[in-house]
Amino acid sequence: MKIYVSRDSAAKAVGADRVATAIEAEAIRRGEQIEMIRTGSRGMVWLEPLVEIDRGEGRMTFGPVAPGDAAALLDGTLEGHGPTEEIPFFARQTRLTFARCGVIDPLDLDAYAAHGGLAGLRRALEMTAEDIVEEVKTSGLRGRGGAGFPTGIKWDTVRKAEAEQKYIVCNADEGDSGTFADRMIMEGDPFTLIEGMAIAGLAVGATKGYVYLRSEYPDAIAVMRAAVELGRRKGVLGGDILGSGRAFDMEIRAGAGAYVCGEETSLLNSLEGKRGVVRAKPPLPALEGFLGKPTVVNNVISLATVPVIFEKGAQHYADFGLGRSRGTATLQIAGNVKYGGLFETAFGLPLGEIVEEIGGGTATGRPIKAVQIGGPLGAYFPPEKFDTLFGYEEFDANDGLIGHAGITVFDDSADMLSMARFAMEFCAVESCGKCTPCRIGAVRGVETLDRIAAGEADALPLLTELCDTMTDGSLCALGGLTPYPVMSAVRDFPDDFARHKEAAE
C-alpha cells in the first residue's frame, strides 16, 4: 500500500506532518507494511491535509484528513473523493508545468526522470544554441512573472551579447498577495526549475545560475538547496552535464524580505549585495545585468515550463492558448473563495468561469463583488467584466493585467474605497524610495483617499491626476501600476466612493 501525503507548506500549515506521523504509527501498531511518500501539493488547498492511497488500483483521495482519521483511513472506511484525477477541480486542468507536482517525491531524481524529467535537457544538449532559442520562440512562451515579455526574444538578446561570462537568474521573489505557484513548484518539483535553468544556460552560453528566493519561503529554500546538491551529485549540474562535457551550475540565494526586489533590477542589486533599489533602464539586464554581465532574468514558472516544451515539442505547447497568450496559465485562486488552489489551464477561459464555476464562488456564500487579478498592483474587476477572457491582450484591453496570475476574490461586504487606500498604502510601505512619483506619490495618495473617505468628493480629480503622474513617471511597476487597483475601484465601484460623501453630508 502506497500512501501519499503532501509536504507542501500549505499542507503542513494545516497539519499534514501530524497526519503522516499518525498514519505511520497506526500502521506500525497493526503490523501493516505501507510506503509513505511525501509529495508536493496537488493544488486543491481546501482539501489539505490531503491523503492519497494506492492499493494497486490507482490513487484515491481523502481530505481534509485529521490525525484521528488514521485508523479509518487504513480500514478503508473513511469517506473519500474517489480517484484523484477525476475530482472535477483537477479533471478540468491541463497540467504541463505542474504535471509532476503532487505526484512524486520532489527529491527523488529517479522518479522525476521516470515521469518525463530530463528528457528536455537531453534533447537540448543535442541542439545548437540558436535552435534552442528558436524552439522557445516557436512555443510562444512569455514571462509568467507579470510583464509577459516573449521569453525567446530575451534569450536571443543574451545569446547574441558578447561577454566572457553570462548568467541565468531566476526571480523567485514571489511577493504578490494571493500567489503561490512559484513556491508550490519549488517545493513540489524543484528539478523542473533546475532543468529549465540548465537549458537556458545552454541557449545563451551561460555557465552559472542563481535562484533569488524570498526569505519568507524557508521550505522552498531547503528543498531547492537539497535538489541542487543532489543534481550536482547525479551529474545534472556541474562541469559535465549528463556526460555531455557542457557546464552549468547554480546557487540558491535568499532575499531579505523586500517586495520591490521582485523587480528585476532591484533583485540584481540585492543579489550583488547592494541595497535593493531600482536601476534606471537602459542598459537592460540582458546586456548589463548581474555584475554588469549579460543576464537572463526569468520568473520561476517561465523557467520551470521550459523542460516540457523541449520534452513534448514547441508546437505541442503552442497549440494551447488564446491569441498571443500561448500555452497554459497557472491560476492561483485565493481570497474569499470556496475552492482555492492552483489550477493550470490553457489561456482563454472567461474570468467568470474561473471564479464562479472552478472556484465555486465565495466561501461566505455571498455574491462576488470584485476580483483582483495580478496581485496588489492588479485591477479590480466587477461582475460586469467577468466575460473577459484570460489572456494578456484581453486583460490589457479591459484596463487590467494578468501579472503572476493571482486571482483574489471579494464578496459584497468589501469596501472598494478602503481597498484603493490599501493599494496606495502598500506602495508607500514597499517603495524603495528611488523615484519621487512612487516615494511621495503613494503617501499623497493615501492622504487624498482619506480626504475622499471624509466626504471631500472634490479630491477625486486630484487622485486621478496623481495616478497619471505615478503611471508616467515611476521607474518601475510598483509605482507605475499602483494606479491600476486605485482607478479601477474609482471607475467600476463609484457607489463606494459616493457613499462616503453622502455620509459626510
Short mmCIF file of C-alpha atoms in Angstrom, two decimals:
data_model
loop_
_atom_site.label_atom_id
_atom_site.label_comp_id
_atom_site.label_asym_id
_atom_site.label_seq_id
_atom_site.Cartn_x
_atom_site.Cartn_y
_atom_site.Cartn_z
CA MET A 1 0.00 0.00 0.00
CA LYS A 2 1.40 3.38 -1.03
CA ILE A 3 0.27 6.44 0.87
CA TYR A 4 0.95 9.94 -0.42
CA VAL A 5 0.89 12.99 1.86
CA SER A 6 1.92 16.46 0.75
CA ARG A 7 4.96 18.16 2.27
CA ASP A 8 3.91 21.49 0.73
CA SER A 9 3.93 24.47 3.11
CA ALA A 10 0.17 24.97 2.80
CA ALA A 11 -0.47 21.33 3.71
CA LYS A 12 1.99 21.42 6.61
CA ALA A 13 0.37 24.60 7.91
CA VAL A 14 -2.89 22.71 8.48
CA GLY A 15 -1.32 19.57 9.95
CA ALA A 16 -0.03 17.33 7.15
CA ASP A 17 3.05 16.30 9.14
CA ARG A 18 0.90 15.24 12.09
CA VAL A 19 -1.38 13.27 9.77
CA ALA A 20 1.57 11.47 8.16
CA THR A 21 3.01 10.61 11.58
CA ALA A 22 -0.36 9.31 12.80
CA ILE A 23 -0.78 7.07 9.73
CA GLU A 24 2.70 5.60 10.14
CA ALA A 25 2.12 5.00 13.85
CA GLU A 26 -1.20 3.28 13.17
CA ALA A 27 0.38 1.07 10.51
CA ILE A 28 3.15 0.04 12.94
CA ARG A 29 0.57 -0.73 15.63
CA ARG A 30 -1.24 -3.04 13.19
CA GLY A 31 1.91 -4.57 11.78
CA GLU A 32 0.94 -3.41 8.28
CA GLN A 33 3.51 -2.62 5.61
CA ILE A 34 2.98 0.77 3.98
CA GLU A 35 5.17 3.00 1.84
CA MET A 36 4.83 6.64 2.88
CA ILE A 37 5.70 9.08 0.08
CA ARG A 38 5.81 12.80 0.84
CA THR A 39 4.95 14.74 -2.30
CA GLY A 40 4.30 18.29 -3.40
CA SER A 41 0.75 19.63 -3.47
CA ARG A 42 -1.95 18.64 -5.95
CA GLY A 43 -3.11 22.25 -5.68
CA MET A 44 -6.50 21.51 -4.07
CA VAL A 45 -5.75 23.53 -0.97
CA TRP A 46 -9.25 23.32 0.51
CA LEU A 47 -8.76 19.54 0.85
CA GLU A 48 -5.49 19.78 2.78
CA PRO A 49 -4.28 17.81 4.61
CA LEU A 50 -4.93 15.68 1.52
CA VAL A 51 -4.01 11.98 1.60
CA GLU A 52 -3.90 9.66 -1.39
CA ILE A 53 -3.88 5.87 -1.08
CA ASP A 54 -2.92 3.46 -3.83
CA ARG A 55 -3.84 -0.14 -3.09
CA GLY A 56 -2.94 -1.19 -6.62
CA GLU A 57 -5.96 0.28 -8.37
CA GLY A 58 -4.86 3.90 -8.67
CA ARG A 59 -4.67 6.79 -6.25
CA MET A 60 -7.78 7.59 -4.23
CA THR A 61 -8.13 10.93 -2.45
CA PHE A 62 -9.19 11.73 1.10
CA GLY A 63 -9.30 15.14 2.70
CA PRO A 64 -9.19 17.12 4.78
CA VAL A 65 -7.76 14.31 6.92
CA ALA A 66 -7.15 14.65 10.66
CA PRO A 67 -4.65 12.57 12.70
CA GLY A 68 -7.61 10.83 14.34
CA ASP A 69 -8.72 9.52 10.95
CA ALA A 70 -5.68 7.24 10.56
CA ALA A 71 -7.44 4.03 11.64
CA ALA A 72 -10.47 4.60 9.40
CA LEU A 73 -8.16 5.50 6.53
CA LEU A 74 -6.29 2.20 6.79
CA ASP A 75 -9.52 0.27 7.37
CA GLY A 76 -10.93 1.68 4.16
CA THR A 77 -13.98 3.09 5.96
CA LEU A 78 -13.10 6.77 5.69
CA GLU A 79 -15.25 8.57 3.14
CA GLY A 80 -13.16 9.92 0.26
CA HIS A 81 -13.44 11.80 -3.01
CA GLY A 82 -12.69 8.95 -5.40
CA PRO A 83 -9.83 8.83 -7.92
CA THR A 84 -7.71 11.95 -7.61
CA GLU A 85 -7.69 12.83 -11.27
CA GLU A 86 -11.48 12.51 -11.51
CA ILE A 87 -12.15 15.23 -8.93
CA PRO A 88 -13.82 18.00 -11.01
CA PHE A 89 -11.35 20.71 -9.97
CA PHE A 90 -8.45 18.52 -11.08
CA ALA A 91 -10.06 16.84 -14.07
CA ARG A 92 -10.68 20.17 -15.84
CA GLN A 93 -6.99 21.11 -15.80
CA THR A 94 -4.31 20.87 -18.46
CA ARG A 95 -1.24 20.11 -16.40
CA LEU A 96 2.01 20.74 -18.27
CA THR A 97 4.25 22.77 -15.96
CA PHE A 98 2.71 21.14 -12.87
CA ALA A 99 2.37 17.63 -14.32
CA ARG A 100 4.59 16.04 -11.65
CA CYS A 101 3.67 18.29 -8.72
CA GLY A 102 1.86 16.22 -6.09
CA VAL A 103 2.67 13.01 -7.99
CA ILE A 104 6.27 12.30 -6.94
CA ASP A 105 8.66 12.82 -4.06
CA PRO A 106 10.21 16.18 -5.05
CA LEU A 107 13.72 14.99 -4.15
CA ASP A 108 13.54 11.64 -5.96
CA LEU A 109 15.51 12.24 -9.15
CA ASP A 110 14.75 8.75 -10.47
CA ALA A 111 11.00 9.38 -10.11
CA TYR A 112 11.48 12.74 -11.81
CA ALA A 113 13.15 11.05 -14.79
CA ALA A 114 10.52 8.30 -14.87
CA HIS A 115 7.83 10.96 -15.31
CA GLY A 116 9.47 12.72 -18.26
CA GLY A 117 12.10 14.70 -16.41
CA LEU A 118 15.49 15.38 -18.06
CA ALA A 119 14.11 14.43 -21.49
CA GLY A 120 14.02 18.10 -22.44
CA LEU A 121 17.59 18.70 -21.26
CA ARG A 122 18.87 15.66 -23.15
CA ARG A 123 17.24 16.98 -26.30
CA ALA A 124 18.61 20.48 -25.77
CA LEU A 125 22.14 19.09 -25.37
CA GLU A 126 21.90 17.83 -28.95
CA MET A 127 20.80 21.22 -30.32
CA THR A 128 22.68 24.40 -31.17
CA ALA A 129 22.13 27.48 -29.03
CA GLU A 130 20.32 29.17 -31.89
CA ASP A 131 17.98 26.18 -32.33
CA ILE A 132 17.22 26.12 -28.61
CA VAL A 133 16.23 29.78 -28.69
CA GLU A 134 14.14 29.22 -31.81
CA GLU A 135 12.28 26.39 -30.07
CA VAL A 136 11.36 28.72 -27.20
CA LYS A 137 10.24 31.40 -29.66
CA THR A 138 8.06 28.89 -31.52
CA SER A 139 6.40 27.80 -28.25
CA GLY A 140 5.14 31.32 -27.65
CA LEU A 141 6.28 31.22 -24.02
CA ARG A 142 6.06 34.62 -22.35
CA GLY A 143 7.25 35.83 -18.97
CA ARG A 144 5.00 34.46 -16.26
CA GLY A 145 6.20 36.92 -13.63
CA GLY A 146 3.94 39.69 -14.82
CA ALA A 147 5.34 41.55 -17.81
CA GLY A 148 4.52 38.86 -20.36
CA PHE A 149 7.62 39.61 -22.44
CA PRO A 150 8.44 36.86 -25.00
CA THR A 151 10.99 34.57 -23.37
CA GLY A 152 12.68 33.58 -26.62
CA ILE A 153 13.41 37.20 -27.57
CA LYS A 154 15.00 37.86 -24.18
CA TRP A 155 17.14 34.73 -24.51
CA ASP A 156 18.19 35.68 -28.02
CA THR A 157 19.35 39.11 -26.83
CA VAL A 158 21.61 37.48 -24.22
CA ARG A 159 22.77 34.82 -26.69
CA LYS A 160 23.95 37.47 -29.15
CA ALA A 161 25.67 39.59 -26.48
CA GLU A 162 29.44 39.15 -26.38
CA ALA A 163 30.92 38.51 -22.94
CA GLU A 164 33.28 36.08 -21.26
CA GLN A 165 30.65 35.33 -18.60
CA LYS A 166 26.85 35.29 -18.72
CA TYR A 167 24.28 34.43 -16.07
CA ILE A 168 20.84 32.90 -15.63
CA VAL A 169 18.93 34.46 -12.73
CA CYS A 170 15.62 33.03 -11.57
CA ASN A 171 13.29 35.53 -9.94
CA ALA A 172 11.70 33.53 -7.13
CA ASP A 173 10.82 36.60 -5.04
CA GLU A 174 7.11 35.79 -5.19
CA GLY A 175 5.74 38.70 -3.18
CA ASP A 176 2.28 39.26 -4.67
CA SER A 177 -0.55 38.64 -2.23
CA GLY A 178 -2.61 35.60 -3.14
CA THR A 179 0.12 33.96 -5.24
CA PHE A 180 1.88 30.69 -4.52
CA ALA A 181 2.69 28.98 -7.84
CA ASP A 182 6.44 29.62 -7.58
CA ARG A 183 6.56 28.27 -4.04
CA MET A 184 4.45 25.26 -4.95
CA ILE A 185 6.63 24.23 -7.90
CA MET A 186 9.89 24.75 -5.98
CA GLU A 187 8.64 22.68 -3.05
CA GLY A 188 6.90 20.07 -5.21
CA ASP A 189 9.03 19.68 -8.36
CA PRO A 190 12.36 21.51 -7.93
CA PHE A 191 14.18 19.60 -10.66
CA THR A 192 11.96 21.09 -13.35
CA LEU A 193 13.27 24.54 -12.41
CA ILE A 194 16.86 23.28 -12.34
CA GLU A 195 16.40 21.63 -15.73
CA GLY A 196 14.85 24.77 -17.19
CA MET A 197 17.72 26.92 -15.96
CA ALA A 198 20.26 24.48 -17.42
CA ILE A 199 18.52 24.63 -20.80
CA ALA A 200 18.53 28.43 -20.61
CA GLY A 201 22.26 28.31 -19.89
CA LEU A 202 22.86 26.16 -22.97
CA ALA A 203 20.77 28.56 -25.07
CA VAL A 204 22.65 31.75 -24.18
CA GLY A 205 26.11 30.49 -23.26
CA ALA A 206 25.77 30.92 -19.51
CA THR A 207 27.52 28.52 -17.15
CA LYS A 208 26.29 29.94 -13.85
CA GLY A 209 22.81 30.48 -12.44
CA TYR A 210 21.22 31.88 -9.30
CA VAL A 211 17.77 31.45 -7.80
CA TYR A 212 16.82 34.56 -5.79
CA LEU A 213 14.30 33.15 -3.32
CA ARG A 214 12.34 35.17 -0.78
CA SER A 215 13.31 34.56 2.84
CA GLU A 216 9.66 34.01 3.75
CA TYR A 217 9.80 30.63 1.95
CA PRO A 218 12.03 28.53 4.26
CA ASP A 219 10.68 25.19 3.00
CA ALA A 220 11.24 26.15 -0.64
CA ILE A 221 14.78 27.29 0.19
CA ALA A 222 15.52 23.97 1.91
CA VAL A 223 14.07 21.85 -0.92
CA MET A 224 15.82 23.84 -3.65
CA ARG A 225 19.19 23.64 -1.88
CA ALA A 226 18.80 19.89 -1.39
CA ALA A 227 17.78 19.47 -5.05
CA VAL A 228 20.78 21.47 -6.31
CA GLU A 229 23.16 19.39 -4.20
CA LEU A 230 21.56 16.18 -5.43
CA GLY A 231 21.71 17.46 -9.01
CA ARG A 232 25.45 18.02 -8.65
CA ARG A 233 25.99 14.52 -7.27
CA LYS A 234 23.95 12.96 -10.09
CA GLY A 235 25.64 14.93 -12.87
CA VAL A 236 22.66 17.12 -13.77
CA LEU A 237 24.67 20.17 -12.69
CA GLY A 238 28.38 20.90 -12.72
CA GLY A 239 31.15 20.80 -15.27
CA ASP A 240 29.83 17.80 -17.21
CA ILE A 241 26.02 17.94 -17.56
CA LEU A 242 24.71 14.41 -18.15
CA GLY A 243 28.12 13.43 -19.52
CA SER A 244 27.95 16.00 -22.32
CA GLY A 245 31.09 17.93 -21.48
CA ARG A 246 28.92 21.08 -21.14
CA ALA A 247 28.91 23.06 -17.90
CA PHE A 248 26.19 24.70 -15.84
CA ASP A 249 25.97 25.15 -12.08
CA MET A 250 23.74 27.20 -9.83
CA GLU A 251 23.23 28.53 -6.31
CA ILE A 252 20.23 29.39 -4.13
CA ARG A 253 20.30 32.87 -2.60
CA ALA A 254 17.75 34.07 -0.03
CA GLY A 255 16.47 37.64 -0.14
CA ALA A 256 15.96 39.85 2.88
CA GLY A 257 12.24 40.49 2.52
CA ALA A 258 11.55 43.40 0.16
CA TYR A 259 8.60 43.40 -2.24
CA VAL A 260 10.41 45.70 -4.66
CA CYS A 261 13.12 43.04 -5.15
CA GLY A 262 10.63 41.22 -7.32
CA GLU A 263 11.52 43.90 -9.89
CA GLU A 264 14.44 42.53 -11.87
CA THR A 265 16.96 45.35 -11.42
CA SER A 266 16.27 45.66 -7.68
CA LEU A 267 16.74 41.91 -7.47
CA LEU A 268 20.09 42.13 -9.25
CA ASN A 269 21.27 44.87 -6.89
CA SER A 270 20.27 42.74 -3.90
CA LEU A 271 21.94 39.67 -5.41
CA GLU A 272 25.16 41.69 -5.72
CA GLY A 273 24.96 42.60 -2.04
CA LYS A 274 23.73 46.13 -2.61
CA ARG A 275 20.61 47.90 -1.42
CA GLY A 276 17.55 46.62 -3.28
CA VAL A 277 16.65 49.70 -5.32
CA VAL A 278 15.53 50.01 -8.91
CA ARG A 279 18.10 50.70 -11.63
CA ALA A 280 17.33 53.06 -14.47
CA LYS A 281 17.00 51.33 -17.86
CA PRO A 282 18.76 51.25 -20.28
CA PRO A 283 21.02 49.37 -20.02
CA LEU A 284 18.81 46.31 -19.99
CA PRO A 285 19.82 43.37 -17.75
CA ALA A 286 20.04 41.26 -20.93
CA LEU A 287 23.10 43.34 -21.83
CA GLU A 288 24.35 44.58 -18.45
CA GLY A 289 22.78 42.59 -15.66
CA PHE A 290 24.34 40.67 -12.77
CA LEU A 291 27.83 42.04 -12.09
CA GLY A 292 27.48 44.05 -15.30
CA LYS A 293 27.31 40.92 -17.50
CA PRO A 294 24.57 39.77 -19.92
CA THR A 295 21.89 38.13 -17.80
CA VAL A 296 18.64 36.26 -18.40
CA VAL A 297 16.20 37.15 -15.63
CA ASN A 298 13.12 34.93 -15.76
CA ASN A 299 10.36 34.03 -13.34
CA VAL A 300 10.16 30.55 -11.76
CA ILE A 301 7.16 29.43 -13.83
CA SER A 302 8.75 30.65 -17.07
CA LEU A 303 11.88 28.58 -16.46
CA ALA A 304 10.01 25.59 -14.99
CA THR A 305 7.90 25.41 -18.16
CA VAL A 306 10.92 25.14 -20.49
CA PRO A 307 11.52 21.38 -19.87
CA VAL A 308 8.04 20.34 -21.01
CA ILE A 309 8.42 22.48 -24.15
CA PHE A 310 11.56 20.55 -25.07
CA GLU A 311 10.14 17.20 -23.96
CA LYS A 312 6.93 17.44 -25.98
CA GLY A 313 7.94 19.96 -28.64
CA ALA A 314 7.30 23.67 -29.05
CA GLN A 315 4.26 23.20 -31.24
CA HIS A 316 2.58 20.94 -28.68
CA TYR A 317 2.84 23.75 -26.15
CA ALA A 318 1.84 26.47 -28.62
CA ASP A 319 -1.30 24.53 -29.57
CA PHE A 320 -2.80 25.55 -26.23
CA GLY A 321 -3.92 29.09 -25.54
CA LEU A 322 -5.55 32.17 -26.99
CA GLY A 323 -4.20 34.74 -29.43
CA ARG A 324 -0.68 35.73 -28.39
CA SER A 325 -1.13 34.05 -25.00
CA ARG A 326 0.16 30.56 -25.75
CA GLY A 327 0.41 27.52 -23.52
CA THR A 328 -1.05 27.30 -20.04
CA ALA A 329 -1.65 29.75 -17.22
CA THR A 330 -1.03 28.67 -13.63
CA LEU A 331 -4.02 30.29 -11.95
CA GLN A 332 -3.76 30.85 -8.21
CA ILE A 333 -7.31 31.17 -6.90
CA ALA A 334 -7.43 32.75 -3.45
CA GLY A 335 -9.25 35.16 -1.16
CA ASN A 336 -12.90 34.70 -0.23
CA VAL A 337 -13.42 31.66 -2.44
CA LYS A 338 -14.86 28.19 -1.87
CA TYR A 339 -12.28 26.17 -3.81
CA GLY A 340 -8.93 27.91 -3.50
CA GLY A 341 -5.78 26.48 -5.03
CA LEU A 342 -3.58 26.05 -8.08
CA PHE A 343 -5.41 25.49 -11.37
CA GLU A 344 -3.36 25.05 -14.56
CA THR A 345 -5.26 25.50 -17.79
CA ALA A 346 -4.84 26.83 -21.31
CA PHE A 347 -5.21 30.60 -21.67
CA GLY A 348 -8.67 31.67 -22.79
CA LEU A 349 -11.15 30.83 -20.03
CA PRO A 350 -13.63 33.60 -19.13
CA LEU A 351 -12.91 35.17 -15.74
CA GLY A 352 -16.44 34.39 -14.57
CA GLU A 353 -15.99 30.68 -15.25
CA ILE A 354 -12.75 30.70 -13.27
CA VAL A 355 -14.15 32.28 -10.11
CA GLU A 356 -17.77 31.09 -10.18
CA GLU A 357 -17.51 27.55 -11.55
CA ILE A 358 -13.93 26.44 -10.87
CA GLY A 359 -13.53 28.50 -7.70
CA GLY A 360 -17.11 27.78 -6.62
CA GLY A 361 -17.98 31.36 -5.75
CA THR A 362 -17.29 32.89 -2.35
CA ALA A 363 -16.53 30.91 0.79
CA THR A 364 -19.11 33.02 2.65
CA GLY A 365 -21.84 32.24 0.13
CA ARG A 366 -22.40 35.95 -0.51
CA PRO A 367 -22.31 37.40 -4.05
CA ILE A 368 -18.95 38.19 -5.61
CA LYS A 369 -18.36 41.94 -5.69
CA ALA A 370 -14.85 42.15 -7.15
CA VAL A 371 -11.94 40.05 -8.30
CA GLN A 372 -8.38 41.37 -8.26
CA ILE A 373 -6.14 39.81 -10.87
CA GLY A 374 -2.36 40.19 -10.83
CA GLY A 375 -1.58 40.74 -7.16
CA PRO A 376 -1.68 44.03 -5.23
CA LEU A 377 -0.90 46.01 -8.41
CA GLY A 378 -3.75 44.44 -10.39
CA ALA A 379 -7.10 45.98 -11.26
CA TYR A 380 -10.37 45.09 -9.53
CA PHE A 381 -12.83 43.54 -11.98
CA PRO A 382 -16.59 43.77 -11.26
CA PRO A 383 -19.01 41.01 -12.35
CA GLU A 384 -19.85 43.09 -15.44
CA LYS A 385 -16.36 42.26 -16.75
CA PHE A 386 -16.47 38.55 -15.99
CA ASP A 387 -16.73 37.76 -19.70
CA THR A 388 -13.10 38.90 -20.11
CA LEU A 389 -11.03 36.01 -21.48
CA PHE A 390 -7.88 35.14 -19.56
CA GLY A 391 -5.13 36.39 -21.87
CA TYR A 392 -2.54 39.17 -21.80
CA GLU A 393 -4.02 41.36 -24.53
CA GLU A 394 -7.59 40.63 -23.48
CA PHE A 395 -6.96 41.91 -19.97
CA ASP A 396 -4.99 44.88 -21.26
CA ALA A 397 -7.98 45.86 -23.42
CA ASN A 398 -10.07 45.99 -20.22
CA ASP A 399 -7.57 48.12 -18.27
CA GLY A 400 -6.26 45.13 -16.37
CA LEU A 401 -3.21 42.90 -16.24
CA ILE A 402 -2.59 39.22 -15.60
CA GLY A 403 0.60 39.69 -13.61
CA HIS A 404 1.58 36.42 -11.94
CA ALA A 405 -1.96 35.03 -12.47
CA GLY A 406 -3.02 35.53 -8.87
CA ILE A 407 -6.82 35.79 -8.56
CA THR A 408 -8.24 37.19 -5.32
CA VAL A 409 -11.99 37.10 -4.74
CA PHE A 410 -14.02 39.59 -2.63
CA ASP A 411 -17.68 39.31 -1.65
CA ASP A 412 -20.20 42.16 -1.46
CA SER A 413 -19.09 43.20 2.03
CA ALA A 414 -15.82 44.65 0.67
CA ASP A 415 -15.49 48.44 0.64
CA MET A 416 -13.64 49.37 -2.52
CA LEU A 417 -12.54 52.79 -1.29
CA SER A 418 -10.76 51.00 1.54
CA MET A 419 -9.20 48.62 -0.99
CA ALA A 420 -7.99 51.56 -3.08
CA ARG A 421 -6.44 53.07 0.04
CA PHE A 422 -4.75 49.75 0.81
CA ALA A 423 -3.15 49.77 -2.65
CA MET A 424 -1.66 53.21 -2.08
CA GLU A 425 -0.56 52.33 1.46
CA PHE A 426 1.08 49.13 0.21
CA CYS A 427 3.03 51.13 -2.37
CA ALA A 428 4.10 53.70 0.25
CA VAL A 429 5.35 50.98 2.60
CA GLU A 430 7.12 48.90 -0.06
CA SER A 431 8.61 51.69 -2.19
CA CYS A 432 12.40 51.53 -2.50
CA GLY A 433 12.40 55.33 -2.43
CA LYS A 434 14.47 55.93 -5.53
CA CYS A 435 11.91 57.82 -7.62
CA THR A 436 9.70 60.68 -6.45
CA PRO A 437 6.40 59.65 -8.13
CA CYS A 438 6.38 56.39 -6.18
CA ARG A 439 8.04 57.52 -2.93
CA ILE A 440 5.99 60.70 -2.47
CA GLY A 441 3.04 59.94 -4.73
CA ALA A 442 1.90 56.91 -2.74
CA VAL A 443 1.94 58.87 0.52
CA ARG A 444 -0.06 61.69 -1.08
CA GLY A 445 -2.39 59.01 -2.47
CA VAL A 446 -3.21 57.70 1.00
CA GLU A 447 -3.86 61.24 2.20
CA THR A 448 -6.09 62.01 -0.77
CA LEU A 449 -8.13 58.85 -0.31
CA ASP A 450 -8.55 59.69 3.36
CA ARG A 451 -9.96 63.07 2.28
CA ILE A 452 -12.40 61.31 -0.06
CA ALA A 453 -13.40 58.96 2.76
CA ALA A 454 -14.10 62.04 4.89
CA GLY A 455 -16.54 63.25 2.23
CA GLU A 456 -14.37 65.54 0.09
CA ALA A 457 -15.57 64.45 -3.33
CA ASP A 458 -13.64 67.29 -4.99
CA ALA A 459 -10.45 65.39 -4.13
CA LEU A 460 -11.29 62.75 -6.78
CA PRO A 461 -9.86 64.78 -9.71
CA LEU A 462 -6.67 65.25 -7.71
CA LEU A 463 -6.45 61.47 -7.18
CA THR A 464 -6.81 60.92 -10.93
CA GLU A 465 -4.07 63.44 -11.70
CA LEU A 466 -1.81 61.87 -9.07
CA CYS A 467 -2.32 58.40 -10.57
CA ASP A 468 -1.45 59.72 -14.03
CA THR A 469 1.80 61.14 -12.63
CA MET A 470 2.69 57.85 -10.93
CA THR A 471 1.95 55.86 -14.09
CA ASP A 472 4.01 58.10 -16.36
CA GLY A 473 6.87 58.96 -14.03
CA SER A 474 7.70 55.93 -11.89
CA LEU A 475 10.89 53.99 -12.61
CA CYS A 476 9.29 50.56 -12.14
CA ALA A 477 5.98 48.78 -11.95
CA LEU A 478 5.48 49.31 -8.21
CA GLY A 479 4.68 53.00 -8.61
CA GLY A 480 3.65 52.66 -12.23
CA LEU A 481 0.96 50.04 -11.68
CA THR A 482 -0.42 51.02 -8.26
CA PRO A 483 -2.95 53.24 -10.10
CA TYR A 484 -4.49 50.09 -11.63
CA PRO A 485 -6.28 48.95 -8.45
CA VAL A 486 -6.95 52.53 -7.35
CA MET A 487 -8.53 53.80 -10.56
CA SER A 488 -10.38 50.54 -11.24
CA ALA A 489 -12.02 50.94 -7.84
CA VAL A 490 -12.95 54.55 -8.67
CA ARG A 491 -14.19 53.68 -12.15
CA ASP A 492 -16.07 50.43 -11.54
CA PHE A 493 -17.33 50.88 -7.97
CA PRO A 494 -18.45 54.55 -7.82
CA ASP A 495 -21.11 53.85 -5.20
CA ASP A 496 -18.44 53.02 -2.62
CA PHE A 497 -16.96 56.47 -3.10
CA ALA A 498 -20.28 58.34 -3.28
CA ARG A 499 -21.45 56.69 -0.06
CA HIS A 500 -18.72 58.42 1.93
CA LYS A 501 -19.74 61.83 0.56
CA GLU A 502 -23.38 61.16 1.46
CA ALA A 503 -22.38 60.04 4.96
CA ALA A 504 -20.37 63.25 5.45
CA GLU A 505 -23.35 65.37 4.42
#
